[in-house]
Amino acid sequence: AQKVTQAQTEISVVEKEDVTLDCVYETRDTTYYLFWYKQPPSGELVFLIRRNSFDEQNEISGRYSWNFQKSTSSFNFTITASQVVDSAVYFCALSEAGNAGNMLTFGGGTRLMVKP
Amino acid sequence: EAQVTQNPRYLITVTGKKLTVTCSQNMNHEYMSWYRQDPGLGLRQIYYSMNVEVTDKGDVPEGYKVSRKEKRNFPLILESPSPNQTSLYFCASSLLSQYNEKLFFGSGTQLSVL
């Protein structure tokens, strides 16, 4: 069975600090997909990134970067020079290839508060 | 604009009174799904549909029904709501492929059952 753990339930930083959100996953499949979604205070879910299990290259998009390490089953998310607008709940999710339901298994989420 | 539209955004009801939350997508996606979000638990899948007239249970289907009579619509039905169904609900859709495409989510429906 697949499982995603986000051990940090809440993180508080001051603007311009760097912050890393941890995500650890469990799966028996060799082919799977990892996702990050952002949920701002308005409540909608915003897609950030999708990664397949064969692509371990780190990814950078502006102030966001992702570190995928299969050896530790982790897919961590770093925000550099955080801003107040980054305040949100962030979800990591896993989907196993061939899962008929295309089901995303979500972690419990990490609430990030960026203070001015 | 490509989107998933859910209605209503907020709903307060009483135990046992049947309700329907509507969901519609304009992206011609084959796959649609419903999730509920509860504090500390993230999102959990309720039901999904891989095409018209094809639906199946997710992780937490008890107390819910769905139907998929048209490709664009996927309503969530609570025949007899109970307080433990108070939650934030999301409808989602995606292309259907072997590559587990990203899900597009609606804006959410906050349901309170008194």
PDB file of C-alpha atoms in Angstrom:
ATOM      1  CA  ALA A   1       0.000   0.000   0.000  1.00  0.00           C
ATOM      2  CA  GLN A   2       1.175   3.487  -0.733  1.00  0.00           C
ATOM      3  CA  LYS A   3       1.743   6.053   1.987  1.00  0.00           C
ATOM      4  CA  VAL A   4       2.993   9.622   2.205  1.00  0.00           C
ATOM      5  CA  THR A   5       4.272  11.232   5.383  1.00  0.00           C
ATOM      6  CA  GLN A   6       4.782  14.931   5.933  1.00  0.00           C
ATOM      7  CA  ALA A   7       6.189  15.033   9.437  1.00  0.00           C
ATOM      8  CA  GLN A   8       6.121  18.825   9.728  1.00  0.00           C
ATOM      9  CA  THR A   9       2.544  19.841  10.420  1.00  0.00           C
ATOM     10  CA  GLU A  10       3.360  23.530  10.771  1.00  0.00           C
ATOM     11  CA  ILE A  11       6.389  25.691   9.988  1.00  0.00           C
ATOM     12  CA  SER A  12       6.805  29.365  10.723  1.00  0.00           C
ATOM     13  CA  VAL A  13       9.554  31.458   9.140  1.00  0.00           C
ATOM     14  CA  VAL A  14      10.340  35.103   8.670  1.00  0.00           C
ATOM     15  CA  GLU A  15      10.258  36.542   5.187  1.00  0.00           C
ATOM     16  CA  LYS A  16      13.408  35.950   3.126  1.00  0.00           C
ATOM     17  CA  GLU A  17      14.359  32.842   5.032  1.00  0.00           C
ATOM     18  CA  ASP A  18      14.800  29.592   3.120  1.00  0.00           C
ATOM     19  CA  VAL A  19      12.518  26.752   4.145  1.00  0.00           C
ATOM     20  CA  THR A  20      12.394  23.042   3.289  1.00  0.00           C
ATOM     21  CA  LEU A  21       9.243  20.974   3.465  1.00  0.00           C
ATOM     22  CA  ASP A  22       9.870  17.283   3.947  1.00  0.00           C
ATOM     23  CA  CYS A  23       8.044  14.452   2.219  1.00  0.00           C
ATOM     24  CA  VAL A  24       8.711  10.750   2.723  1.00  0.00           C
ATOM     25  CA  TYR A  25       6.812   8.112   0.791  1.00  0.00           C
ATOM     26  CA  GLU A  26       6.296   4.368   0.761  1.00  0.00           C
ATOM     27  CA  THR A  27       5.462   2.235  -2.246  1.00  0.00           C
ATOM     28  CA  ARG A  28       6.225  -1.224  -3.558  1.00  0.00           C
ATOM     29  CA  ASP A  29       5.928  -0.178  -7.166  1.00  0.00           C
ATOM     30  CA  THR A  30       9.009   0.610  -9.192  1.00  0.00           C
ATOM     31  CA  THR A  31       7.103   3.077 -11.339  1.00  0.00           C
ATOM     32  CA  TYR A  32       5.287   5.863  -9.565  1.00  0.00           C
ATOM     33  CA  TYR A  33       4.670   9.581  -9.661  1.00  0.00           C
ATOM     34  CA  LEU A  34       5.185  12.225  -7.018  1.00  0.00           C
ATOM     35  CA  PHE A  35       3.388  15.529  -6.810  1.00  0.00           C
ATOM     36  CA  TRP A  36       3.341  18.721  -4.798  1.00  0.00           C
ATOM     37  CA  TYR A  37       0.243  20.870  -4.478  1.00  0.00           C
ATOM     38  CA  LYS A  38      -0.192  24.241  -2.791  1.00  0.00           C
ATOM     39  CA  GLN A  39      -3.376  25.242  -0.966  1.00  0.00           C
ATOM     40  CA  PRO A  40      -3.425  28.991  -0.271  1.00  0.00           C
ATOM     41  CA  PRO A  41      -5.834  30.488   2.294  1.00  0.00           C
ATOM     42  CA  SER A  42      -8.475  30.812  -0.443  1.00  0.00           C
ATOM     43  CA  GLY A  43      -8.693  27.021  -0.419  1.00  0.00           C
ATOM     44  CA  GLU A  44      -8.082  25.908  -3.981  1.00  0.00           C
ATOM     45  CA  LEU A  45      -5.413  23.334  -4.822  1.00  0.00           C
ATOM     46  CA  VAL A  46      -2.656  24.543  -7.092  1.00  0.00           C
ATOM     47  CA  PHE A  47      -0.453  22.049  -8.894  1.00  0.00           C
ATOM     48  CA  LEU A  48       3.267  22.683  -8.458  1.00  0.00           C
ATOM     49  CA  ILE A  49       5.178  19.715  -9.819  1.00  0.00           C
ATOM     50  CA  ARG A  50       4.910  16.111 -11.005  1.00  0.00           C
ATOM     51  CA  ARG A  51       7.887  13.776 -11.039  1.00  0.00           C
ATOM     52  CA  ASN A  52       8.168  10.163 -12.210  1.00  0.00           C
ATOM     53  CA  SER A  53      10.246   7.616 -10.361  1.00  0.00           C
ATOM     54  CA  PHE A  54      12.812   7.307 -13.116  1.00  0.00           C
ATOM     55  CA  ASP A  55      13.734  10.948 -13.103  1.00  0.00           C
ATOM     56  CA  GLU A  56      15.867  11.773 -10.094  1.00  0.00           C
ATOM     57  CA  GLN A  57      17.122  15.070 -11.401  1.00  0.00           C
ATOM     58  CA  ASN A  58      16.514  17.921  -9.046  1.00  0.00           C
ATOM     59  CA  GLU A  59      14.245  20.611 -10.393  1.00  0.00           C
ATOM     60  CA  ILE A  60      14.311  24.340  -9.926  1.00  0.00           C
ATOM     61  CA  SER A  61      11.551  26.743 -10.834  1.00  0.00           C
ATOM     62  CA  GLY A  62      12.237  30.281  -9.726  1.00  0.00           C
ATOM     63  CA  ARG A  63      12.409  30.287  -5.935  1.00  0.00           C
ATOM     64  CA  TYR A  64      11.119  26.710  -5.755  1.00  0.00           C
ATOM     65  CA  SER A  65      13.271  23.613  -5.928  1.00  0.00           C
ATOM     66  CA  TRP A  66      12.663  19.934  -5.411  1.00  0.00           C
ATOM     67  CA  ASN A  67      15.076  17.251  -4.250  1.00  0.00           C
ATOM     68  CA  PHE A  68      14.052  13.717  -5.182  1.00  0.00           C
ATOM     69  CA  GLN A  69      16.078  10.917  -3.575  1.00  0.00           C
ATOM     70  CA  LYS A  70      14.939   7.365  -4.202  1.00  0.00           C
ATOM     71  CA  SER A  71      17.530   6.010  -1.763  1.00  0.00           C
ATOM     72  CA  THR A  72      15.721   7.689   1.125  1.00  0.00           C
ATOM     73  CA  SER A  73      12.236   7.684  -0.468  1.00  0.00           C
ATOM     74  CA  SER A  74      12.033  11.414  -0.108  1.00  0.00           C
ATOM     75  CA  PHE A  75      10.806  14.255  -2.294  1.00  0.00           C
ATOM     76  CA  ASN A  76      11.562  17.456  -0.419  1.00  0.00           C
ATOM     77  CA  PHE A  77      10.503  20.937  -1.448  1.00  0.00           C
ATOM     78  CA  THR A  78      12.570  24.051  -0.764  1.00  0.00           C
ATOM     79  CA  ILE A  79      11.436  27.644  -1.034  1.00  0.00           C
ATOM     80  CA  THR A  80      14.294  30.101  -1.268  1.00  0.00           C
ATOM     81  CA  ALA A  81      13.898  33.633   0.055  1.00  0.00           C
ATOM     82  CA  SER A  82      10.354  32.974   1.255  1.00  0.00           C
ATOM     83  CA  GLN A  83       7.648  35.587   0.816  1.00  0.00           C
ATOM     84  CA  VAL A  84       4.388  36.237   2.633  1.00  0.00           C
ATOM     85  CA  VAL A  85       2.506  35.001  -0.454  1.00  0.00           C
ATOM     86  CA  ASP A  86       4.085  31.585   0.083  1.00  0.00           C
ATOM     87  CA  SER A  87       1.950  31.143   3.198  1.00  0.00           C
ATOM     88  CA  ALA A  88      -0.209  28.113   2.474  1.00  0.00           C
ATOM     89  CA  VAL A  89      -0.693  24.451   3.171  1.00  0.00           C
ATOM     90  CA  TYR A  90       1.520  22.282   0.995  1.00  0.00           C
ATOM     91  CA  PHE A  91       0.663  18.717   0.127  1.00  0.00           C
ATOM     92  CA  CYS A  92       2.932  16.003  -1.163  1.00  0.00           C
ATOM     93  CA  ALA A  93       1.207  13.146  -3.004  1.00  0.00           C
ATOM     94  CA  LEU A  94       2.051   9.803  -4.588  1.00  0.00           C
ATOM     95  CA  SER A  95       0.422   7.862  -7.404  1.00  0.00           C
ATOM     96  CA  GLU A  96       1.454   4.366  -8.428  1.00  0.00           C
ATOM     97  CA  ALA A  97       1.627   3.637 -12.132  1.00  0.00           C
ATOM     98  CA  GLY A  98      -1.081   1.352 -13.353  1.00  0.00           C
ATOM     99  CA  ASN A  99      -3.294   2.256 -10.425  1.00  0.00           C
ATOM    100  CA  ALA A 100      -6.677   1.844 -12.024  1.00  0.00           C
ATOM    101  CA  GLY A 101      -8.133   4.629  -9.986  1.00  0.00           C
ATOM    102  CA  ASN A 102      -5.315   7.027 -10.758  1.00  0.00           C
ATOM    103  CA  MET A 103      -5.531   7.654  -7.069  1.00  0.00           C
ATOM    104  CA  LEU A 104      -3.343  10.221  -5.454  1.00  0.00           C
ATOM    105  CA  THR A 105      -2.358   9.370  -1.899  1.00  0.00           C
ATOM    106  CA  PHE A 106      -1.761  12.603  -0.037  1.00  0.00           C
ATOM    107  CA  GLY A 107       0.334  13.377   2.971  1.00  0.00           C
ATOM    108  CA  GLY A 108      -1.282  15.233   5.842  1.00  0.00           C
ATOM    109  CA  GLY A 109       0.030  18.560   4.624  1.00  0.00           C
ATOM    110  CA  THR A 110       2.439  21.140   6.024  1.00  0.00           C
ATOM    111  CA  ARG A 111       1.137  24.561   6.934  1.00  0.00           C
ATOM    112  CA  LEU A 112       3.741  27.192   6.127  1.00  0.00           C
ATOM    113  CA  MET A 113       3.430  30.626   7.692  1.00  0.00           C
ATOM    114  CA  VAL A 114       5.732  33.321   6.390  1.00  0.00           C
ATOM    115  CA  LYS A 115       5.798  36.392   8.602  1.00  0.00           C
ATOM    116  CA  PRO A 116       6.823  39.815   7.336  1.00  0.00           C
TER     117      PRO A 116
ATOM    118  CA  GLU B   1     -10.637  28.958 -19.449  1.00  0.00           C
ATOM    119  CA  ALA B   2      -9.939  25.334 -18.554  1.00  0.00           C
ATOM    120  CA  GLN B   3     -11.497  24.596 -15.212  1.00  0.00           C
ATOM    121  CA  VAL B   4     -13.329  22.301 -12.858  1.00  0.00           C
ATOM    122  CA  THR B   5     -16.425  23.931 -11.421  1.00  0.00           C
ATOM    123  CA  GLN B   6     -18.012  22.807  -8.182  1.00  0.00           C
ATOM    124  CA  ASN B   7     -21.191  24.065  -6.591  1.00  0.00           C
ATOM    125  CA  PRO B   8     -22.043  25.142  -4.021  1.00  0.00           C
ATOM    126  CA  ARG B   9     -18.933  26.565  -2.384  1.00  0.00           C
ATOM    127  CA  TYR B  10     -20.460  26.375   1.079  1.00  0.00           C
ATOM    128  CA  LEU B  11     -23.303  24.188   2.299  1.00  0.00           C
ATOM    129  CA  ILE B  12     -24.867  23.788   5.715  1.00  0.00           C
ATOM    130  CA  THR B  13     -27.436  21.053   6.134  1.00  0.00           C
ATOM    131  CA  VAL B  14     -29.000  18.822   8.760  1.00  0.00           C
ATOM    132  CA  THR B  15     -28.585  15.128   9.374  1.00  0.00           C
ATOM    133  CA  GLY B  16     -30.533  12.977   6.946  1.00  0.00           C
ATOM    134  CA  LYS B  17     -31.397  15.616   4.363  1.00  0.00           C
ATOM    135  CA  LYS B  18     -30.269  14.449   0.938  1.00  0.00           C
ATOM    136  CA  LEU B  19     -27.903  16.721  -0.935  1.00  0.00           C
ATOM    137  CA  THR B  20     -25.963  16.857  -4.173  1.00  0.00           C
ATOM    138  CA  VAL B  21     -22.708  18.639  -4.891  1.00  0.00           C
ATOM    139  CA  THR B  22     -22.261  19.273  -8.582  1.00  0.00           C
ATOM    140  CA  CYS B  23     -19.005  19.074 -10.516  1.00  0.00           C
ATOM    141  CA  SER B  24     -18.370  19.949 -14.125  1.00  0.00           C
ATOM    142  CA  GLN B  25     -15.188  20.137 -16.211  1.00  0.00           C
ATOM    143  CA  ASN B  26     -14.649  21.716 -19.623  1.00  0.00           C
ATOM    144  CA  MET B  27     -11.401  19.982 -20.582  1.00  0.00           C
ATOM    145  CA  ASN B  28     -12.917  16.831 -22.095  1.00  0.00           C
ATOM    146  CA  HIS B  29     -11.174  14.740 -19.441  1.00  0.00           C
ATOM    147  CA  GLU B  30     -12.066  11.069 -19.198  1.00  0.00           C
ATOM    148  CA  TYR B  31     -11.100  10.766 -15.555  1.00  0.00           C
ATOM    149  CA  MET B  32     -12.934  12.434 -12.677  1.00  0.00           C
ATOM    150  CA  SER B  33     -12.744  11.922  -8.954  1.00  0.00           C
ATOM    151  CA  TRP B  34     -13.980  13.157  -5.586  1.00  0.00           C
ATOM    152  CA  TYR B  35     -11.814  13.738  -2.530  1.00  0.00           C
ATOM    153  CA  ARG B  36     -12.519  14.876   0.975  1.00  0.00           C
ATOM    154  CA  GLN B  37     -10.048  16.872   3.040  1.00  0.00           C
ATOM    155  CA  ASP B  38      -9.875  16.577   6.803  1.00  0.00           C
ATOM    156  CA  PRO B  39      -7.320  18.193   9.153  1.00  0.00           C
ATOM    157  CA  GLY B  40      -4.172  16.125   9.516  1.00  0.00           C
ATOM    158  CA  LEU B  41      -5.378  13.504   7.052  1.00  0.00           C
ATOM    159  CA  GLY B  42      -4.730  15.295   3.800  1.00  0.00           C
ATOM    160  CA  LEU B  43      -7.114  14.407   0.976  1.00  0.00           C
ATOM    161  CA  ARG B  44      -8.708  10.994   0.640  1.00  0.00           C
ATOM    162  CA  GLN B  45     -10.403   9.650  -2.442  1.00  0.00           C
ATOM    163  CA  ILE B  46     -14.124   8.917  -2.231  1.00  0.00           C
ATOM    164  CA  TYR B  47     -15.055   7.747  -5.742  1.00  0.00           C
ATOM    165  CA  TYR B  48     -13.627   7.962  -9.202  1.00  0.00           C
ATOM    166  CA  SER B  49     -14.761   7.533 -12.763  1.00  0.00           C
ATOM    167  CA  MET B  50     -12.691   6.562 -15.763  1.00  0.00           C
ATOM    168  CA  ASN B  51     -15.381   7.299 -18.303  1.00  0.00           C
ATOM    169  CA  VAL B  52     -19.105   7.712 -18.781  1.00  0.00           C
ATOM    170  CA  GLU B  53     -21.056   5.075 -16.844  1.00  0.00           C
ATOM    171  CA  VAL B  54     -17.839   3.739 -15.276  1.00  0.00           C
ATOM    172  CA  THR B  55     -17.412   4.514 -11.587  1.00  0.00           C
ATOM    173  CA  ASP B  56     -15.626   2.825  -8.718  1.00  0.00           C
ATOM    174  CA  LYS B  57     -14.921   3.224  -5.027  1.00  0.00           C
ATOM    175  CA  GLY B  58     -11.913   5.005  -3.633  1.00  0.00           C
ATOM    176  CA  ASP B  59     -10.619   4.856  -0.093  1.00  0.00           C
ATOM    177  CA  VAL B  60     -13.631   6.249   1.779  1.00  0.00           C
ATOM    178  CA  PRO B  61     -16.837   5.600  -0.222  1.00  0.00           C
ATOM    179  CA  GLU B  62     -19.243   4.844   2.637  1.00  0.00           C
ATOM    180  CA  GLY B  63     -22.206   7.194   2.724  1.00  0.00           C
ATOM    181  CA  TYR B  64     -21.638   8.598  -0.776  1.00  0.00           C
ATOM    182  CA  LYS B  65     -22.945   7.964  -4.259  1.00  0.00           C
ATOM    183  CA  VAL B  66     -21.839   9.238  -7.637  1.00  0.00           C
ATOM    184  CA  SER B  67     -23.013   9.058 -11.208  1.00  0.00           C
ATOM    185  CA  ARG B  68     -21.372   9.750 -14.569  1.00  0.00           C
ATOM    186  CA  LYS B  69     -24.062  10.112 -17.190  1.00  0.00           C
ATOM    187  CA  GLU B  70     -22.166  12.692 -19.197  1.00  0.00           C
ATOM    188  CA  LYS B  71     -18.454  13.089 -19.669  1.00  0.00           C
ATOM    189  CA  ARG B  72     -18.299  16.584 -18.243  1.00  0.00           C
ATOM    190  CA  ASN B  73     -20.385  16.061 -15.063  1.00  0.00           C
ATOM    191  CA  PHE B  74     -19.700  14.013 -11.957  1.00  0.00           C
ATOM    192  CA  PRO B  75     -22.074  14.854  -9.096  1.00  0.00           C
ATOM    193  CA  LEU B  76     -21.508  13.679  -5.535  1.00  0.00           C
ATOM    194  CA  ILE B  77     -24.643  12.575  -3.713  1.00  0.00           C
ATOM    195  CA  LEU B  78     -25.118  12.206   0.029  1.00  0.00           C
ATOM    196  CA  GLU B  79     -28.394  10.340   0.476  1.00  0.00           C
ATOM    197  CA  SER B  80     -28.505  10.712   4.261  1.00  0.00           C
ATOM    198  CA  PRO B  81     -25.729  12.997   5.468  1.00  0.00           C
ATOM    199  CA  SER B  82     -24.301  12.557   8.942  1.00  0.00           C
ATOM    200  CA  PRO B  83     -22.095  14.872  11.025  1.00  0.00           C
ATOM    201  CA  ASN B  84     -18.984  12.792  10.270  1.00  0.00           C
ATOM    202  CA  GLN B  85     -19.349  13.848   6.646  1.00  0.00           C
ATOM    203  CA  THR B  86     -18.639  17.435   7.604  1.00  0.00           C
ATOM    204  CA  SER B  87     -15.573  18.123   5.505  1.00  0.00           C
ATOM    205  CA  LEU B  88     -14.061  20.032   2.615  1.00  0.00           C
ATOM    206  CA  TYR B  89     -14.782  18.288  -0.671  1.00  0.00           C
ATOM    207  CA  PHE B  90     -12.873  18.539  -3.920  1.00  0.00           C
ATOM    208  CA  CYS B  91     -13.755  17.367  -7.366  1.00  0.00           C
ATOM    209  CA  ALA B  92     -10.876  16.676  -9.734  1.00  0.00           C
ATOM    210  CA  SER B  93     -10.335  15.660 -13.333  1.00  0.00           C
ATOM    211  CA  SER B  94      -7.482  14.620 -15.578  1.00  0.00           C
ATOM    212  CA  LEU B  95      -6.597  13.039 -18.855  1.00  0.00           C
ATOM    213  CA  LEU B  96      -6.496   9.285 -18.601  1.00  0.00           C
ATOM    214  CA  SER B  97      -3.191   7.724 -19.525  1.00  0.00           C
ATOM    215  CA  GLN B  98      -0.641   5.289 -18.224  1.00  0.00           C
ATOM    216  CA  TYR B  99       1.414   8.221 -17.008  1.00  0.00           C
ATOM    217  CA  ASN B 100      -0.730   9.314 -14.071  1.00  0.00           C
ATOM    218  CA  GLU B 101      -1.422  12.806 -15.306  1.00  0.00           C
ATOM    219  CA  LYS B 102      -1.802  15.674 -12.885  1.00  0.00           C
ATOM    220  CA  LEU B 103      -5.212  16.324 -11.414  1.00  0.00           C
ATOM    221  CA  PHE B 104      -7.057  19.586 -11.919  1.00  0.00           C
ATOM    222  CA  PHE B 105      -9.089  20.452  -8.844  1.00  0.00           C
ATOM    223  CA  GLY B 106     -12.238  22.454  -8.333  1.00  0.00           C
ATOM    224  CA  SER B 107     -12.383  25.248  -5.759  1.00  0.00           C
ATOM    225  CA  GLY B 108     -13.834  23.016  -3.076  1.00  0.00           C
ATOM    226  CA  THR B 109     -17.148  22.687  -1.238  1.00  0.00           C
ATOM    227  CA  GLN B 110     -17.177  23.197   2.515  1.00  0.00           C
ATOM    228  CA  LEU B 111     -19.967  21.011   3.874  1.00  0.00           C
ATOM    229  CA  SER B 112     -21.283  21.203   7.430  1.00  0.00           C
ATOM    230  CA  VAL B 113     -23.787  18.605   8.603  1.00  0.00           C
ATOM    231  CA  LEU B 114     -25.550  19.568  11.827  1.00  0.00           C
TER     232      LEU B 114
END
